[in-house]
């Protein structure tokens, strides 16, 4: 506002100064000279006033634009993203797998008992025949038609003849047979065998196959 008042007052001041100069020259100058002189002075003063007002307007507009830009500026707050760290899973060794299977499924006593029955039932059979006898016990533990513990399956009446005909008393627990039990706990040779007999198929179940002297059958 002060700049505008000053700019408006500039032509008046210039015109008054010029008028005083003309009056000092005396009345000897022609009137037309005085008029021409005063018109030139008025035009110059007006032009100068307009220049001042234009410069002030540009300066004010630039400052206002900066203020407007600053007022409209949006403060951007960085958002911290969660950091996901990949943690590799350590390889589980074969021994660790066996230990987990033993703890979850069978105790050492159960493993030894199954190994003892395997010796009593299939001492003279090949390794596959021994594994299938072990699977027969494990599959019965998983079946809804039989008890769910190794002890109850093995000692169930009239199931494993070696447990009541005295054969088991002449056998001992061997480490290699216990190892077979642990391996079958991890991955079984057959998940369907439930019955086996020597010399022919059992009267129960569905016949499956023969391995040496034993004939194996599924439940259904």
JSON list of C-alpha atoms in Angstrom, two decimals:
[
{"chain": "A", "resi": 1, "resn": "UNK", "atom": "CA", "xyz": [0.00, 0.00, 0.00]},
{"chain": "A", "resi": 2, "resn": "UNK", "atom": "CA", "xyz": [2.89, 2.46, 0.78]},
{"chain": "A", "resi": 3, "resn": "UNK", "atom": "CA", "xyz": [4.34, 1.79, -2.68]},
{"chain": "A", "resi": 4, "resn": "UNK", "atom": "CA", "xyz": [1.03, 2.60, -4.36]},
{"chain": "A", "resi": 5, "resn": "UNK", "atom": "CA", "xyz": [0.66, 5.94, -2.49]},
{"chain": "A", "resi": 6, "resn": "UNK", "atom": "CA", "xyz": [4.26, 6.83, -3.36]},
{"chain": "A", "resi": 7, "resn": "UNK", "atom": "CA", "xyz": [3.75, 5.94, -7.02]},
{"chain": "A", "resi": 8, "resn": "UNK", "atom": "CA", "xyz": [0.58, 8.02, -7.19]},
{"chain": "A", "resi": 9, "resn": "UNK", "atom": "CA", "xyz": [2.35, 11.01, -5.63]},
{"chain": "A", "resi": 10, "resn": "UNK", "atom": "CA", "xyz": [5.33, 10.92, -8.03]},
{"chain": "A", "resi": 11, "resn": "UNK", "atom": "CA", "xyz": [3.64, 12.60, -11.06]},
{"chain": "A", "resi": 12, "resn": "UNK", "atom": "CA", "xyz": [2.15, 15.32, -8.83]},
{"chain": "A", "resi": 13, "resn": "UNK", "atom": "CA", "xyz": [5.58, 16.12, -7.38]},
{"chain": "A", "resi": 14, "resn": "UNK", "atom": "CA", "xyz": [7.22, 16.15, -10.81]},
{"chain": "A", "resi": 15, "resn": "UNK", "atom": "CA", "xyz": [4.45, 18.37, -12.23]},
{"chain": "A", "resi": 16, "resn": "UNK", "atom": "CA", "xyz": [4.73, 20.88, -9.37]},
{"chain": "A", "resi": 17, "resn": "UNK", "atom": "CA", "xyz": [8.52, 21.06, -9.78]},
{"chain": "A", "resi": 18, "resn": "UNK", "atom": "CA", "xyz": [8.17, 21.65, -13.51]},
{"chain": "A", "resi": 19, "resn": "UNK", "atom": "CA", "xyz": [5.55, 24.33, -12.96]},
{"chain": "A", "resi": 20, "resn": "UNK", "atom": "CA", "xyz": [7.84, 26.12, -10.57]},
{"chain": "A", "resi": 21, "resn": "UNK", "atom": "CA", "xyz": [10.63, 26.02, -13.14]},
{"chain": "A", "resi": 22, "resn": "UNK", "atom": "CA", "xyz": [8.38, 27.54, -15.79]},
{"chain": "A", "resi": 23, "resn": "UNK", "atom": "CA", "xyz": [7.27, 30.31, -13.48]},
{"chain": "A", "resi": 24, "resn": "UNK", "atom": "CA", "xyz": [10.91, 31.17, -12.66]},
{"chain": "A", "resi": 25, "resn": "UNK", "atom": "CA", "xyz": [11.68, 31.68, -16.35]},
{"chain": "A", "resi": 26, "resn": "UNK", "atom": "CA", "xyz": [9.36, 34.59, -16.28]},
{"chain": "A", "resi": 27, "resn": "UNK", "atom": "CA", "xyz": [6.37, 35.59, -18.33]},
{"chain": "A", "resi": 28, "resn": "UNK", "atom": "CA", "xyz": [8.49, 36.15, -21.43]},
{"chain": "A", "resi": 29, "resn": "UNK", "atom": "CA", "xyz": [7.92, 32.60, -22.69]},
{"chain": "A", "resi": 30, "resn": "UNK", "atom": "CA", "xyz": [5.02, 31.98, -25.10]},
{"chain": "A", "resi": 31, "resn": "UNK", "atom": "CA", "xyz": [1.93, 30.24, -23.68]},
{"chain": "A", "resi": 32, "resn": "UNK", "atom": "CA", "xyz": [2.18, 27.49, -26.27]},
{"chain": "A", "resi": 33, "resn": "UNK", "atom": "CA", "xyz": [5.69, 26.70, -25.10]},
{"chain": "A", "resi": 34, "resn": "UNK", "atom": "CA", "xyz": [4.43, 26.46, -21.55]},
{"chain": "A", "resi": 35, "resn": "UNK", "atom": "CA", "xyz": [1.63, 24.09, -22.52]},
{"chain": "A", "resi": 36, "resn": "UNK", "atom": "CA", "xyz": [3.93, 21.84, -24.57]},
{"chain": "A", "resi": 37, "resn": "UNK", "atom": "CA", "xyz": [6.47, 21.75, -21.81]},
{"chain": "A", "resi": 38, "resn": "UNK", "atom": "CA", "xyz": [3.87, 20.87, -19.16]},
{"chain": "A", "resi": 39, "resn": "UNK", "atom": "CA", "xyz": [2.35, 18.10, -21.35]},
{"chain": "A", "resi": 40, "resn": "UNK", "atom": "CA", "xyz": [5.76, 16.45, -21.79]},
{"chain": "A", "resi": 41, "resn": "UNK", "atom": "CA", "xyz": [6.40, 16.64, -18.09]},
{"chain": "A", "resi": 42, "resn": "UNK", "atom": "CA", "xyz": [2.98, 15.14, -17.35]},
{"chain": "A", "resi": 43, "resn": "UNK", "atom": "CA", "xyz": [3.53, 12.22, -19.78]},
{"chain": "A", "resi": 44, "resn": "UNK", "atom": "CA", "xyz": [6.97, 11.46, -18.36]},
{"chain": "A", "resi": 45, "resn": "UNK", "atom": "CA", "xyz": [5.68, 11.57, -14.80]},
{"chain": "A", "resi": 46, "resn": "UNK", "atom": "CA", "xyz": [2.73, 9.31, -15.62]},
{"chain": "A", "resi": 47, "resn": "UNK", "atom": "CA", "xyz": [4.97, 6.82, -17.41]},
{"chain": "A", "resi": 48, "resn": "UNK", "atom": "CA", "xyz": [7.37, 6.72, -14.50]},
{"chain": "A", "resi": 49, "resn": "UNK", "atom": "CA", "xyz": [4.48, 6.19, -12.08]},
{"chain": "A", "resi": 50, "resn": "UNK", "atom": "CA", "xyz": [3.14, 3.30, -14.16]},
{"chain": "A", "resi": 51, "resn": "UNK", "atom": "CA", "xyz": [6.59, 1.67, -14.23]},
{"chain": "A", "resi": 52, "resn": "UNK", "atom": "CA", "xyz": [6.83, 1.88, -10.47]},
{"chain": "A", "resi": 53, "resn": "UNK", "atom": "CA", "xyz": [3.35, 0.40, -10.03]},
{"chain": "A", "resi": 54, "resn": "UNK", "atom": "CA", "xyz": [4.12, -2.40, -12.55]},
{"chain": "A", "resi": 55, "resn": "UNK", "atom": "CA", "xyz": [7.40, -3.29, -10.79]},
{"chain": "A", "resi": 56, "resn": "UNK", "atom": "CA", "xyz": [5.62, -3.32, -7.44]},
{"chain": "A", "resi": 57, "resn": "UNK", "atom": "CA", "xyz": [2.83, -5.55, -8.81]},
{"chain": "A", "resi": 58, "resn": "UNK", "atom": "CA", "xyz": [5.30, -8.09, -10.24]},
{"chain": "A", "resi": 59, "resn": "UNK", "atom": "CA", "xyz": [7.28, -8.15, -7.00]},
{"chain": "A", "resi": 60, "resn": "UNK", "atom": "CA", "xyz": [4.13, -8.57, -4.91]},
{"chain": "A", "resi": 61, "resn": "UNK", "atom": "CA", "xyz": [2.77, -11.30, -7.20]},
{"chain": "A", "resi": 62, "resn": "UNK", "atom": "CA", "xyz": [6.05, -13.24, -7.04]},
{"chain": "A", "resi": 63, "resn": "UNK", "atom": "CA", "xyz": [6.16, -13.02, -3.27]},
{"chain": "A", "resi": 64, "resn": "UNK", "atom": "CA", "xyz": [2.51, -14.02, -3.05]},
{"chain": "A", "resi": 65, "resn": "UNK", "atom": "CA", "xyz": [3.14, -17.00, -5.32]},
{"chain": "A", "resi": 66, "resn": "UNK", "atom": "CA", "xyz": [5.97, -18.14, -3.10]},
{"chain": "A", "resi": 67, "resn": "UNK", "atom": "CA", "xyz": [3.79, -17.78, -0.02]},
{"chain": "A", "resi": 68, "resn": "UNK", "atom": "CA", "xyz": [0.94, -19.61, -1.72]},
{"chain": "A", "resi": 69, "resn": "UNK", "atom": "CA", "xyz": [3.25, -22.38, -2.84]},
{"chain": "A", "resi": 70, "resn": "UNK", "atom": "CA", "xyz": [4.63, -22.69, 0.66]},
{"chain": "A", "resi": 71, "resn": "UNK", "atom": "CA", "xyz": [1.15, -22.71, 2.18]},
{"chain": "A", "resi": 72, "resn": "UNK", "atom": "CA", "xyz": [0.00, -25.38, -0.27]},
{"chain": "A", "resi": 73, "resn": "UNK", "atom": "CA", "xyz": [3.07, -27.52, 0.20]},
{"chain": "A", "resi": 74, "resn": "UNK", "atom": "CA", "xyz": [2.22, -30.97, 1.57]},
{"chain": "A", "resi": 75, "resn": "UNK", "atom": "CA", "xyz": [4.47, -32.36, 4.18]},
{"chain": "A", "resi": 76, "resn": "UNK", "atom": "CA", "xyz": [5.29, -35.96, 3.23]},
{"chain": "A", "resi": 77, "resn": "UNK", "atom": "CA", "xyz": [6.03, -38.17, 6.17]},
{"chain": "A", "resi": 78, "resn": "UNK", "atom": "CA", "xyz": [7.98, -41.28, 5.24]},
{"chain": "A", "resi": 79, "resn": "UNK", "atom": "CA", "xyz": [6.23, -44.50, 6.18]},
{"chain": "A", "resi": 80, "resn": "UNK", "atom": "CA", "xyz": [8.45, -47.15, 7.62]},
{"chain": "A", "resi": 81, "resn": "UNK", "atom": "CA", "xyz": [7.70, -50.54, 6.09]},
{"chain": "A", "resi": 82, "resn": "UNK", "atom": "CA", "xyz": [8.03, -53.70, 8.15]},
{"chain": "A", "resi": 83, "resn": "UNK", "atom": "CA", "xyz": [11.20, -55.62, 7.50]},
{"chain": "A", "resi": 84, "resn": "UNK", "atom": "CA", "xyz": [10.68, -59.29, 6.73]},
{"chain": "A", "resi": 85, "resn": "UNK", "atom": "CA", "xyz": [13.67, -61.40, 7.51]},
{"chain": "A", "resi": 86, "resn": "UNK", "atom": "CA", "xyz": [13.97, -64.81, 5.96]},
{"chain": "A", "resi": 87, "resn": "UNK", "atom": "CA", "xyz": [15.27, -67.36, 8.40]},
{"chain": "A", "resi": 88, "resn": "UNK", "atom": "CA", "xyz": [16.36, -70.59, 6.69]},
{"chain": "A", "resi": 89, "resn": "UNK", "atom": "CA", "xyz": [15.20, -73.81, 8.25]},
{"chain": "A", "resi": 90, "resn": "UNK", "atom": "CA", "xyz": [18.05, -76.05, 9.18]},
{"chain": "A", "resi": 91, "resn": "UNK", "atom": "CA", "xyz": [18.19, -79.43, 7.53]},
{"chain": "A", "resi": 92, "resn": "UNK", "atom": "CA", "xyz": [16.91, -82.22, 9.72]},
{"chain": "A", "resi": 93, "resn": "UNK", "atom": "CA", "xyz": [19.32, -85.10, 9.82]},
{"chain": "A", "resi": 94, "resn": "UNK", "atom": "CA", "xyz": [18.22, -88.71, 9.60]},
{"chain": "A", "resi": 95, "resn": "UNK", "atom": "CA", "xyz": [19.06, -89.28, 13.24]},
{"chain": "A", "resi": 96, "resn": "UNK", "atom": "CA", "xyz": [16.98, -86.25, 14.27]},
{"chain": "A", "resi": 97, "resn": "UNK", "atom": "CA", "xyz": [14.01, -87.58, 12.29]},
{"chain": "A", "resi": 98, "resn": "UNK", "atom": "CA", "xyz": [14.31, -90.93, 13.99]},
{"chain": "A", "resi": 99, "resn": "UNK", "atom": "CA", "xyz": [14.49, -89.31, 17.42]},
{"chain": "A", "resi": 100, "resn": "UNK", "atom": "CA", "xyz": [11.34, -87.29, 16.72]},
{"chain": "A", "resi": 101, "resn": "UNK", "atom": "CA", "xyz": [9.50, -90.40, 15.50]},
{"chain": "A", "resi": 102, "resn": "UNK", "atom": "CA", "xyz": [10.55, -92.34, 18.55]},
{"chain": "A", "resi": 103, "resn": "UNK", "atom": "CA", "xyz": [9.42, -89.64, 20.96]},
{"chain": "A", "resi": 104, "resn": "UNK", "atom": "CA", "xyz": [6.07, -89.09, 19.27]},
{"chain": "A", "resi": 105, "resn": "UNK", "atom": "CA", "xyz": [5.14, -92.72, 18.50]},
{"chain": "A", "resi": 106, "resn": "UNK", "atom": "CA", "xyz": [7.01, -95.27, 20.58]},
{"chain": "A", "resi": 107, "resn": "UNK", "atom": "CA", "xyz": [9.18, -95.54, 23.66]},
{"chain": "A", "resi": 108, "resn": "UNK", "atom": "CA", "xyz": [12.37, -97.58, 23.76]},
{"chain": "A", "resi": 109, "resn": "UNK", "atom": "CA", "xyz": [10.45, -100.28, 25.63]},
{"chain": "A", "resi": 110, "resn": "UNK", "atom": "CA", "xyz": [7.87, -100.50, 22.84]},
{"chain": "A", "resi": 111, "resn": "UNK", "atom": "CA", "xyz": [10.58, -100.64, 20.17]},
{"chain": "A", "resi": 112, "resn": "UNK", "atom": "CA", "xyz": [12.34, -103.45, 22.04]},
{"chain": "A", "resi": 113, "resn": "UNK", "atom": "CA", "xyz": [9.04, -105.34, 22.46]},
{"chain": "A", "resi": 114, "resn": "UNK", "atom": "CA", "xyz": [8.27, -105.14, 18.73]},
{"chain": "A", "resi": 115, "resn": "UNK", "atom": "CA", "xyz": [11.81, -106.26, 17.93]},
{"chain": "A", "resi": 116, "resn": "UNK", "atom": "CA", "xyz": [11.39, -109.24, 20.28]},
{"chain": "A", "resi": 117, "resn": "UNK", "atom": "CA", "xyz": [8.12, -110.32, 18.65]},
{"chain": "A", "resi": 118, "resn": "UNK", "atom": "CA", "xyz": [9.68, -109.93, 15.20]},
{"chain": "A", "resi": 119, "resn": "UNK", "atom": "CA", "xyz": [12.48, -112.28, 16.22]},
{"chain": "A", "resi": 120, "resn": "UNK", "atom": "CA", "xyz": [9.97, -114.78, 17.61]},
{"chain": "A", "resi": 121, "resn": "UNK", "atom": "CA", "xyz": [7.72, -114.67, 14.52]},
{"chain": "A", "resi": 122, "resn": "UNK", "atom": "CA", "xyz": [10.25, -114.18, 11.69]},
{"chain": "A", "resi": 123, "resn": "UNK", "atom": "CA", "xyz": [13.74, -115.05, 12.92]},
{"chain": "A", "resi": 124, "resn": "UNK", "atom": "CA", "xyz": [14.48, -117.18, 9.86]},
{"chain": "A", "resi": 125, "resn": "UNK", "atom": "CA", "xyz": [12.84, -114.82, 7.35]},
{"chain": "A", "resi": 126, "resn": "UNK", "atom": "CA", "xyz": [14.60, -112.31, 5.08]},
{"chain": "A", "resi": 127, "resn": "UNK", "atom": "CA", "xyz": [14.88, -108.61, 5.97]},
{"chain": "A", "resi": 128, "resn": "UNK", "atom": "CA", "xyz": [11.76, -107.71, 3.95]},
{"chain": "A", "resi": 129, "resn": "UNK", "atom": "CA", "xyz": [9.83, -110.46, 5.75]},
{"chain": "A", "resi": 130, "resn": "UNK", "atom": "CA", "xyz": [10.91, -109.03, 9.11]},
{"chain": "A", "resi": 131, "resn": "UNK", "atom": "CA", "xyz": [9.92, -105.51, 8.04]},
{"chain": "A", "resi": 132, "resn": "UNK", "atom": "CA", "xyz": [6.45, -106.70, 7.02]},
{"chain": "A", "resi": 133, "resn": "UNK", "atom": "CA", "xyz": [5.93, -108.36, 10.43]},
{"chain": "A", "resi": 134, "resn": "UNK", "atom": "CA", "xyz": [6.88, -105.04, 12.05]},
{"chain": "A", "resi": 135, "resn": "UNK", "atom": "CA", "xyz": [4.43, -103.23, 9.74]},
{"chain": "A", "resi": 136, "resn": "UNK", "atom": "CA", "xyz": [1.69, -105.63, 10.79]},
{"chain": "A", "resi": 137, "resn": "UNK", "atom": "CA", "xyz": [2.05, -104.42, 14.38]},
{"chain": "A", "resi": 138, "resn": "UNK", "atom": "CA", "xyz": [2.33, -100.73, 13.45]},
{"chain": "A", "resi": 139, "resn": "UNK", "atom": "CA", "xyz": [-0.64, -100.89, 11.06]},
{"chain": "A", "resi": 140, "resn": "UNK", "atom": "CA", "xyz": [-2.79, -102.51, 13.74]},
{"chain": "A", "resi": 141, "resn": "UNK", "atom": "CA", "xyz": [-1.90, -99.67, 16.13]},
{"chain": "A", "resi": 142, "resn": "UNK", "atom": "CA", "xyz": [-3.23, -97.23, 13.52]},
{"chain": "A", "resi": 143, "resn": "UNK", "atom": "CA", "xyz": [-6.35, -99.25, 12.76]},
{"chain": "A", "resi": 144, "resn": "UNK", "atom": "CA", "xyz": [-9.67, -98.60, 14.45]},
{"chain": "A", "resi": 145, "resn": "UNK", "atom": "CA", "xyz": [-10.22, -102.34, 14.67]},
{"chain": "A", "resi": 146, "resn": "UNK", "atom": "CA", "xyz": [-7.29, -103.00, 17.02]},
{"chain": "A", "resi": 147, "resn": "UNK", "atom": "CA", "xyz": [-5.75, -101.53, 20.20]},
{"chain": "A", "resi": 148, "resn": "UNK", "atom": "CA", "xyz": [-3.67, -98.38, 19.75]},
{"chain": "A", "resi": 149, "resn": "UNK", "atom": "CA", "xyz": [-0.58, -99.33, 21.79]},
{"chain": "A", "resi": 150, "resn": "UNK", "atom": "CA", "xyz": [2.22, -101.74, 20.93]},
{"chain": "A", "resi": 151, "resn": "UNK", "atom": "CA", "xyz": [1.81, -103.69, 24.18]},
{"chain": "A", "resi": 152, "resn": "UNK", "atom": "CA", "xyz": [-1.95, -104.18, 23.75]},
{"chain": "A", "resi": 153, "resn": "UNK", "atom": "CA", "xyz": [-1.63, -105.18, 20.10]},
{"chain": "A", "resi": 154, "resn": "UNK", "atom": "CA", "xyz": [1.09, -107.74, 20.82]},
{"chain": "A", "resi": 155, "resn": "UNK", "atom": "CA", "xyz": [-0.58, -109.22, 23.88]},
{"chain": "A", "resi": 156, "resn": "UNK", "atom": "CA", "xyz": [-4.07, -109.29, 22.40]},
{"chain": "A", "resi": 157, "resn": "UNK", "atom": "CA", "xyz": [-5.35, -112.89, 22.85]},
{"chain": "A", "resi": 158, "resn": "UNK", "atom": "CA", "xyz": [-4.92, -115.34, 19.95]},
{"chain": "A", "resi": 159, "resn": "UNK", "atom": "CA", "xyz": [-3.10, -112.91, 17.68]},
{"chain": "A", "resi": 160, "resn": "UNK", "atom": "CA", "xyz": [0.66, -113.60, 17.82]},
{"chain": "A", "resi": 161, "resn": "UNK", "atom": "CA", "xyz": [1.15, -117.26, 18.59]},
{"chain": "A", "resi": 162, "resn": "UNK", "atom": "CA", "xyz": [4.77, -116.83, 19.68]},
{"chain": "A", "resi": 163, "resn": "UNK", "atom": "CA", "xyz": [3.61, -114.77, 22.66]},
{"chain": "A", "resi": 164, "resn": "UNK", "atom": "CA", "xyz": [1.67, -117.67, 24.21]},
{"chain": "A", "resi": 165, "resn": "UNK", "atom": "CA", "xyz": [3.33, -120.84, 22.86]},
{"chain": "A", "resi": 166, "resn": "UNK", "atom": "CA", "xyz": [6.69, -120.19, 24.60]},
{"chain": "A", "resi": 167, "resn": "UNK", "atom": "CA", "xyz": [8.61, -119.21, 21.45]},
{"chain": "A", "resi": 168, "resn": "UNK", "atom": "CA", "xyz": [9.24, -115.62, 22.67]},
{"chain": "A", "resi": 169, "resn": "UNK", "atom": "CA", "xyz": [11.03, -116.93, 25.76]},
{"chain": "A", "resi": 170, "resn": "UNK", "atom": "CA", "xyz": [13.79, -118.35, 23.58]},
{"chain": "A", "resi": 171, "resn": "UNK", "atom": "CA", "xyz": [14.42, -115.10, 21.71]},
{"chain": "A", "resi": 172, "resn": "UNK", "atom": "CA", "xyz": [16.35, -111.96, 22.57]},
{"chain": "A", "resi": 173, "resn": "UNK", "atom": "CA", "xyz": [16.22, -108.32, 21.50]},
{"chain": "A", "resi": 174, "resn": "UNK", "atom": "CA", "xyz": [18.79, -107.52, 18.82]},
{"chain": "A", "resi": 175, "resn": "UNK", "atom": "CA", "xyz": [20.04, -104.06, 17.90]},
{"chain": "A", "resi": 176, "resn": "UNK", "atom": "CA", "xyz": [19.71, -104.65, 14.16]},
{"chain": "A", "resi": 177, "resn": "UNK", "atom": "CA", "xyz": [16.02, -105.55, 14.57]},
{"chain": "A", "resi": 178, "resn": "UNK", "atom": "CA", "xyz": [15.45, -102.48, 16.75]},
{"chain": "A", "resi": 179, "resn": "UNK", "atom": "CA", "xyz": [16.95, -100.42, 13.90]},
{"chain": "A", "resi": 180, "resn": "UNK", "atom": "CA", "xyz": [14.48, -102.00, 11.47]},
{"chain": "A", "resi": 181, "resn": "UNK", "atom": "CA", "xyz": [11.62, -100.96, 13.79]},
{"chain": "A", "resi": 182, "resn": "UNK", "atom": "CA", "xyz": [12.88, -97.35, 13.84]},
{"chain": "A", "resi": 183, "resn": "UNK", "atom": "CA", "xyz": [13.18, -97.28, 10.07]},
{"chain": "A", "resi": 184, "resn": "UNK", "atom": "CA", "xyz": [9.65, -98.63, 9.62]},
{"chain": "A", "resi": 185, "resn": "UNK", "atom": "CA", "xyz": [8.40, -95.98, 12.01]},
{"chain": "A", "resi": 186, "resn": "UNK", "atom": "CA", "xyz": [9.79, -93.37, 9.63]},
{"chain": "A", "resi": 187, "resn": "UNK", "atom": "CA", "xyz": [8.67, -94.97, 6.34]},
{"chain": "A", "resi": 188, "resn": "UNK", "atom": "CA", "xyz": [6.85, -98.29, 6.27]},
{"chain": "A", "resi": 189, "resn": "UNK", "atom": "CA", "xyz": [7.39, -100.95, 3.66]},
{"chain": "A", "resi": 190, "resn": "UNK", "atom": "CA", "xyz": [3.61, -101.53, 3.51]},
{"chain": "A", "resi": 191, "resn": "UNK", "atom": "CA", "xyz": [0.75, -99.65, 5.15]},
{"chain": "A", "resi": 192, "resn": "UNK", "atom": "CA", "xyz": [-1.94, -102.25, 4.46]},
{"chain": "A", "resi": 193, "resn": "UNK", "atom": "CA", "xyz": [-0.71, -105.55, 5.90]},
{"chain": "A", "resi": 194, "resn": "UNK", "atom": "CA", "xyz": [-2.71, -106.56, 8.99]},
{"chain": "A", "resi": 195, "resn": "UNK", "atom": "CA", "xyz": [-2.59, -110.38, 9.06]},
{"chain": "A", "resi": 196, "resn": "UNK", "atom": "CA", "xyz": [0.10, -112.92, 8.28]},
{"chain": "A", "resi": 197, "resn": "UNK", "atom": "CA", "xyz": [0.38, -116.68, 8.73]},
{"chain": "A", "resi": 198, "resn": "UNK", "atom": "CA", "xyz": [2.92, -119.30, 7.76]},
{"chain": "A", "resi": 199, "resn": "UNK", "atom": "CA", "xyz": [2.14, -121.73, 4.96]},
{"chain": "A", "resi": 200, "resn": "UNK", "atom": "CA", "xyz": [-1.14, -120.21, 3.71]},
{"chain": "A", "resi": 201, "resn": "UNK", "atom": "CA", "xyz": [-3.30, -117.12, 3.83]},
{"chain": "A", "resi": 202, "resn": "UNK", "atom": "CA", "xyz": [-5.23, -116.31, 6.97]},
{"chain": "A", "resi": 203, "resn": "UNK", "atom": "CA", "xyz": [-8.94, -116.96, 7.25]},
{"chain": "A", "resi": 204, "resn": "UNK", "atom": "CA", "xyz": [-9.28, -113.25, 7.96]},
{"chain": "A", "resi": 205, "resn": "UNK", "atom": "CA", "xyz": [-8.73, -110.30, 5.67]},
{"chain": "A", "resi": 206, "resn": "UNK", "atom": "CA", "xyz": [-7.97, -110.00, 1.97]},
{"chain": "A", "resi": 207, "resn": "UNK", "atom": "CA", "xyz": [-4.96, -111.93, 0.61]},
{"chain": "A", "resi": 208, "resn": "UNK", "atom": "CA", "xyz": [-2.17, -109.70, -0.72]},
{"chain": "A", "resi": 209, "resn": "UNK", "atom": "CA", "xyz": [1.16, -111.48, -1.34]},
{"chain": "A", "resi": 210, "resn": "UNK", "atom": "CA", "xyz": [3.66, -114.03, -0.09]},
{"chain": "A", "resi": 211, "resn": "UNK", "atom": "CA", "xyz": [7.20, -113.34, 1.14]},
{"chain": "A", "resi": 212, "resn": "UNK", "atom": "CA", "xyz": [9.12, -116.55, 1.79]},
{"chain": "A", "resi": 213, "resn": "UNK", "atom": "CA", "xyz": [7.13, -118.61, 4.36]},
{"chain": "A", "resi": 214, "resn": "UNK", "atom": "CA", "xyz": [4.62, -115.91, 5.31]},
{"chain": "A", "resi": 215, "resn": "UNK", "atom": "CA", "xyz": [1.38, -114.96, 3.56]},
{"chain": "A", "resi": 216, "resn": "UNK", "atom": "CA", "xyz": [0.22, -111.39, 4.17]},
{"chain": "A", "resi": 217, "resn": "UNK", "atom": "CA", "xyz": [-3.35, -110.00, 4.05]},
{"chain": "A", "resi": 218, "resn": "UNK", "atom": "CA", "xyz": [-5.00, -106.61, 4.47]},
{"chain": "A", "resi": 219, "resn": "UNK", "atom": "CA", "xyz": [-7.99, -106.01, 6.72]},
{"chain": "A", "resi": 220, "resn": "UNK", "atom": "CA", "xyz": [-10.39, -105.47, 3.82]}
]
